[in-house]
């Protein structure tokens, strides 16, 4: 948590606290801060024990859960690129623009009628 704070900064903070609170009140404030941290630690331990007790074996599965797979972009990509039977399919690299360009570049056979979709009209 305090990886970027060195001993120099800690000494400056201690001197600042000494000047602000004075030498008479500083030991009492340090004891109160230590007691508050101890109460916070026991409360967090109690909450963790209650969660472990109520969730049981499911909690271990939640710890291993990778939340990055539920990012909207990743989720949509997985849903669009996954077949139900085959598993994930790989994109072929062809986008809609390249598909349309390839279809337009093909020579049209004049003897065959153009494609007709009665539902589209």
Backbone as CSV, one residue per row, in Angstrom:
resi,resn,N_x,N_y,N_z,CA_x,CA_y,CA_z,C_x,C_y,C_z
1,UNK,0.825,-1.175,0.000,0.000,0.000,0.000,0.877,1.250,0.000
2,UNK,1.899,1.263,0.786,2.775,2.425,0.889,4.123,2.146,0.241
3,UNK,4.098,1.639,-0.972,5.340,1.311,-1.661,6.123,2.557,-2.063
4,UNK,5.427,3.643,-2.338,6.120,4.834,-2.822,6.566,5.759,-1.695
5,UNK,6.186,5.463,-0.455,6.584,6.303,0.676,7.868,5.749,1.267
6,UNK,8.872,6.598,1.323,10.156,6.185,1.897,10.286,6.660,3.328
7,UNK,11.457,6.385,3.909,11.699,6.769,5.293,11.727,8.280,5.456
8,UNK,12.191,8.989,4.467,12.221,10.445,4.549,10.830,11.041,4.682
9,UNK,9.882,10.523,3.895,8.505,11.005,3.986,7.867,10.644,5.315
10,UNK,8.179,9.479,5.832,7.636,9.069,7.129,8.152,9.982,8.238
11,UNK,9.415,10.331,8.193,9.992,11.229,9.206,9.354,12.610,9.093
12,UNK,9.137,13.100,7.884,8.495,14.402,7.707,7.075,14.374,8.252
13,UNK,6.326,13.297,7.997,4.965,13.175,8.532,4.968,13.111,10.054
14,UNK,5.936,12.398,10.639,6.023,12.305,12.102,6.340,13.668,12.715
15,UNK,7.258,14.407,12.111,7.572,15.749,12.613,6.380,16.690,12.455
16,UNK,5.664,16.587,11.357,4.480,17.401,11.135,3.414,17.092,12.190
17,UNK,3.191,15.809,12.464,2.231,15.425,13.501,2.683,15.928,14.871
18,UNK,3.978,15.894,15.133,4.496,16.383,16.406,4.244,17.879,16.559
19,UNK,4.434,18.647,15.489,4.207,20.086,15.560,2.720,20.429,15.642
20,UNK,1.874,19.660,14.952,0.441,19.966,14.938,-0.212,19.587,16.263
21,UNK,0.029,18.374,16.745,-0.664,17.885,17.937,0.105,18.130,19.222
22,UNK,1.374,18.305,19.143,2.176,18.551,20.333,2.627,17.255,20.971
23,UNK,3.693,17.344,21.785,4.239,16.135,22.404,3.343,15.544,23.497
24,UNK,2.405,16.341,24.034,1.537,15.814,25.092,0.427,14.929,24.530
25,UNK,-0.169,15.343,23.394,-1.312,14.615,22.836,-0.903,13.526,21.847
26,UNK,0.314,13.560,21.347,0.730,12.621,20.306,0.718,11.160,20.755
27,UNK,1.216,10.803,21.962,1.144,9.384,22.371,-0.293,8.871,22.503
28,UNK,-1.194,9.723,23.007,-2.591,9.295,23.132,-3.229,9.081,21.760
29,UNK,-2.927,9.957,20.817,-3.455,9.793,19.468,-2.908,8.533,18.802
30,UNK,-1.651,8.227,19.033,-1.070,7.009,18.457,-1.741,5.769,19.041
31,UNK,-2.021,5.772,20.360,-2.705,4.626,20.983,-4.116,4.471,20.433
32,UNK,-4.821,5.600,20.263,-6.184,5.535,19.719,-6.179,5.039,18.267
33,UNK,-5.202,5.485,17.492,-5.104,5.027,16.108,-4.804,3.533,16.052
34,UNK,-3.920,3.049,16.912,-3.599,1.615,16.942,-4.822,0.802,17.361
35,UNK,-5.579,1.304,18.361,-6.790,0.587,18.796,-7.837,0.573,17.685
36,UNK,-7.970,1.682,16.959,-8.926,1.726,15.847,-8.547,0.763,14.735
37,UNK,-7.264,0.688,14.415,-6.818,-0.265,13.393,-7.040,-1.708,13.838
38,UNK,-6.838,-1.964,15.139,-7.058,-3.321,15.651,-8.533,-3.698,15.554
39,UNK,-9.439,-2.755,15.896,-10.874,-3.020,15.783,-11.269,-3.241,14.323
40,UNK,-10.709,-2.445,13.423,-10.997,-2.599,12.002,-10.528,-3.952,11.488
41,UNK,-9.359,-4.383,11.923,-8.831,-5.676,11.491,-9.700,-6.825,11.995
42,UNK,-10.150,-6.758,13.262,-11.011,-7.829,13.779,-12.370,-7.818,13.081
43,UNK,-12.895,-6.629,12.747,-14.174,-6.561,12.039,-14.048,-7.168,10.643
44,UNK,-12.963,-6.865,9.950,-12.759,-7.437,8.617,-12.576,-8.950,8.675
45,UNK,-11.893,-9.421,9.708,-11.733,-10.872,9.875,-13.086,-11.530,10.132
46,UNK,-13.941,-10.873,10.925,-15.278,-11.399,11.185,-16.138,-11.432,9.936
47,UNK,-16.040,-10.389,9.124,-16.813,-10.356,7.878,-16.336,-11.453,6.940
48,UNK,-15.029,-11.628,6.851,-14.492,-12.683,5.987,-14.946,-14.060,6.467
49,UNK,-14.966,-14.269,7.781,-15.419,-15.560,8.323,-16.896,-15.781,8.024
50,UNK,-17.714,-14.718,8.134,-19.137,-14.855,7.829,-19.366,-15.163,6.351
51,UNK,-18.602,-14.523,5.479,-18.744,-14.797,4.049,-18.313,-16.226,3.745
52,UNK,-17.209,-16.666,4.335,-16.767,-18.052,4.132,-17.803,-19.038,4.639
53,UNK,-18.416,-18.725,5.769,-19.407,-19.624,6.351,-20.681,-19.664,5.507
54,UNK,-21.134,-18.516,5.041,-22.399,-18.488,4.316,-22.254,-18.998,2.878
55,UNK,-21.133,-18.707,2.225,-20.953,-19.161,0.851,-20.343,-20.549,0.759
56,UNK,-19.567,-20.916,1.738,-18.979,-22.248,1.763,-18.053,-22.505,0.593
57,UNK,-18.302,-23.608,-0.129,-17.442,-24.012,-1.229,-17.584,-23.095,-2.443
58,UNK,-18.709,-22.398,-2.556,-18.907,-21.495,-3.692,-17.954,-20.310,-3.643
59,UNK,-17.510,-19.942,-2.443,-16.617,-18.794,-2.306,-15.266,-19.063,-2.962
60,UNK,-14.790,-20.302,-2.918,-13.528,-20.638,-3.582,-13.658,-20.453,-5.088
61,UNK,-14.803,-20.765,-5.635,-15.036,-20.550,-7.054,-15.090,-19.070,-7.409
62,UNK,-15.579,-18.245,-6.494,-15.624,-16.808,-6.741,-14.233,-16.188,-6.719
63,UNK,-13.349,-16.726,-5.931,-11.984,-16.201,-5.881,-11.257,-16.443,-7.203
64,UNK,-11.564,-17.557,-7.850,-10.904,-17.898,-9.110,-11.606,-17.282,-10.322
65,UNK,-12.673,-16.544,-10.102,-13.451,-15.968,-11.186,-12.663,-14.855,-11.861
66,UNK,-12.585,-14.902,-13.179,-11.903,-13.878,-13.952,-12.941,-12.875,-14.439
67,UNK,-12.968,-11.702,-13.817,-13.982,-10.705,-14.153,-13.725,-10.039,-15.493
68,UNK,-12.525,-10.196,-16.044,-12.244,-9.596,-17.344,-13.079,-10.221,-18.450
69,UNK,-13.549,-11.454,-18.259,-14.358,-12.081,-19.295,-15.750,-11.465,-19.376
70,UNK,-16.140,-10.666,-18.382,-17.444,-10.024,-18.389,-17.375,-8.560,-18.812
71,UNK,-16.227,-8.116,-19.290,-16.136,-6.786,-19.872,-17.040,-6.764,-21.093
72,UNK,-17.806,-5.697,-21.311,-18.790,-5.719,-22.412,-18.186,-6.069,-23.769
73,UNK,-17.036,-5.546,-24.077,-16.432,-5.831,-25.383,-16.071,-7.309,-25.502
74,UNK,-15.450,-7.853,-24.464,-15.064,-9.266,-24.488,-16.289,-10.164,-24.497
75,UNK,-17.305,-9.802,-23.714,-18.512,-10.607,-23.637,-19.217,-10.667,-24.988
76,UNK,-19.361,-9.517,-25.644,-20.039,-9.482,-26.942,-19.224,-10.234,-27.981
77,UNK,-17.898,-10.067,-27.964,-17.061,-10.768,-28.925,-17.186,-12.275,-28.738
78,UNK,-17.190,-12.742,-27.506,-17.330,-14.179,-27.263,-18.696,-14.685,-27.693
79,UNK,-19.740,-13.878,-27.476,-21.076,-14.311,-27.864,-21.241,-14.342,-29.375
80,UNK,-20.649,-13.381,-30.067,-20.798,-13.337,-31.519,-19.922,-14.357,-32.228
81,UNK,-18.793,-14.684,-31.656,-17.860,-15.586,-32.326,-17.921,-17.010,-31.791
82,UNK,-18.985,-17.366,-31.086,-19.100,-18.702,-30.521,-20.288,-19.419,-31.156
83,UNK,-20.031,-20.587,-31.719,-21.103,-21.451,-32.201,-21.541,-22.332,-31.043
84,UNK,-22.810,-22.714,-31.062,-23.319,-23.539,-29.974,-22.717,-24.935,-29.972
85,UNK,-22.508,-25.527,-31.156,-22.008,-26.898,-31.204,-20.489,-26.965,-31.236
86,UNK,-19.868,-26.072,-31.971,-18.447,-26.210,-32.257,-17.540,-25.533,-31.251
87,UNK,-18.042,-24.684,-30.406,-17.184,-23.907,-29.533,-16.795,-22.617,-30.233
88,UNK,-15.781,-21.933,-29.745,-15.448,-20.647,-30.362,-14.930,-20.813,-31.772
89,UNK,-15.431,-19.986,-32.665,-14.935,-20.027,-34.029,-13.994,-18.846,-34.224
90,UNK,-13.089,-19.014,-35.084,-12.080,-17.998,-35.344,-12.558,-17.087,-36.468
91,UNK,-12.371,-15.779,-36.320,-12.744,-14.906,-37.421,-11.836,-15.149,-38.613
92,UNK,-12.420,-15.110,-39.794,-11.649,-15.422,-40.999,-10.830,-14.241,-41.475
93,UNK,-11.033,-13.090,-40.913,-10.314,-11.901,-41.346,-11.096,-11.122,-42.379
94,UNK,-12.172,-11.689,-42.889,-12.993,-11.013,-43.880,-14.050,-10.199,-43.161
95,UNK,-14.056,-8.924,-43.418,-15.076,-8.060,-42.843,-16.187,-7.892,-43.854
96,UNK,-17.217,-7.183,-43.463,-18.343,-6.977,-44.376,-17.912,-6.180,-45.595
97,UNK,-17.020,-5.225,-45.405,-16.573,-4.401,-46.540,-15.789,-5.236,-47.545
98,UNK,-14.928,-6.122,-47.069,-14.155,-6.943,-48.006,-15.046,-7.972,-48.679
99,UNK,-16.076,-8.441,-47.994,-16.997,-9.390,-48.606,-17.801,-8.725,-49.709
100,UNK,-18.284,-7.506,-49.460,-19.041,-6.784,-50.473,-18.140,-6.437,-51.648
101,UNK,-16.924,-6.030,-51.396,-15.997,-5.692,-52.481,-15.677,-6.923,-53.326
102,UNK,-15.529,-8.079,-52.691,-15.251,-9.304,-53.440,-16.455,-9.704,-54.281
103,UNK,-17.661,-9.519,-53.748,-18.859,-9.864,-54.509,-19.029,-8.925,-55.698
104,UNK,-18.684,-7.654,-55.532,-18.805,-6.701,-56.627,-17.744,-6.946,-57.688
105,UNK,-16.604,-7.460,-57.302,-15.521,-7.693,-58.248,-15.763,-8.936,-59.094
106,UNK,-16.602,-9.854,-58.628,-16.895,-11.051,-59.416,-17.678,-10.677,-60.669
107,UNK,-17.392,-11.373,-61.725,-18.108,-11.116,-62.983,-19.516,-11.665,-62.871
108,UNK,-20.476,-10.868,-63.343,-21.859,-11.293,-63.281,-22.195,-12.068,-64.548
109,UNK,-22.865,-13.187,-64.357,-23.307,-14.017,-65.477,-24.617,-13.430,-65.996
110,UNK,-24.612,-12.937,-67.232,-25.799,-12.284,-67.784,-26.913,-13.271,-68.095
111,UNK,-26.599,-14.545,-68.270,-27.636,-15.511,-68.603,-28.444,-15.932,-67.374
112,UNK,-27.885,-15.777,-66.181,-28.592,-16.154,-64.954,-29.360,-14.947,-64.440
113,UNK,-30.560,-15.153,-63.926,-31.326,-14.020,-63.393,-30.687,-13.533,-62.088
114,UNK,-30.882,-12.276,-61.755,-30.324,-11.763,-60.503,-31.020,-12.417,-59.310
115,UNK,-30.362,-12.461,-58.180,-30.989,-13.081,-57.004,-32.203,-12.263,-56.578
116,UNK,-33.236,-12.982,-56.136,-34.493,-12.324,-55.750,-34.934,-12.908,-54.425
117,UNK,-35.248,-12.014,-53.506,-35.740,-12.444,-52.194,-37.139,-11.857,-52.003
118,UNK,-38.183,-12.695,-52.034,-39.530,-12.149,-51.923,-39.806,-11.546,-50.546
119,UNK,-39.088,-11.975,-49.526,-39.321,-11.424,-48.187,-38.719,-10.042,-48.039
120,UNK,-37.741,-9.691,-48.864,-37.071,-8.403,-48.751,-37.853,-7.293,-49.414
121,UNK,-38.819,-7.632,-50.290,-39.554,-6.581,-51.011,-40.873,-6.285,-50.394
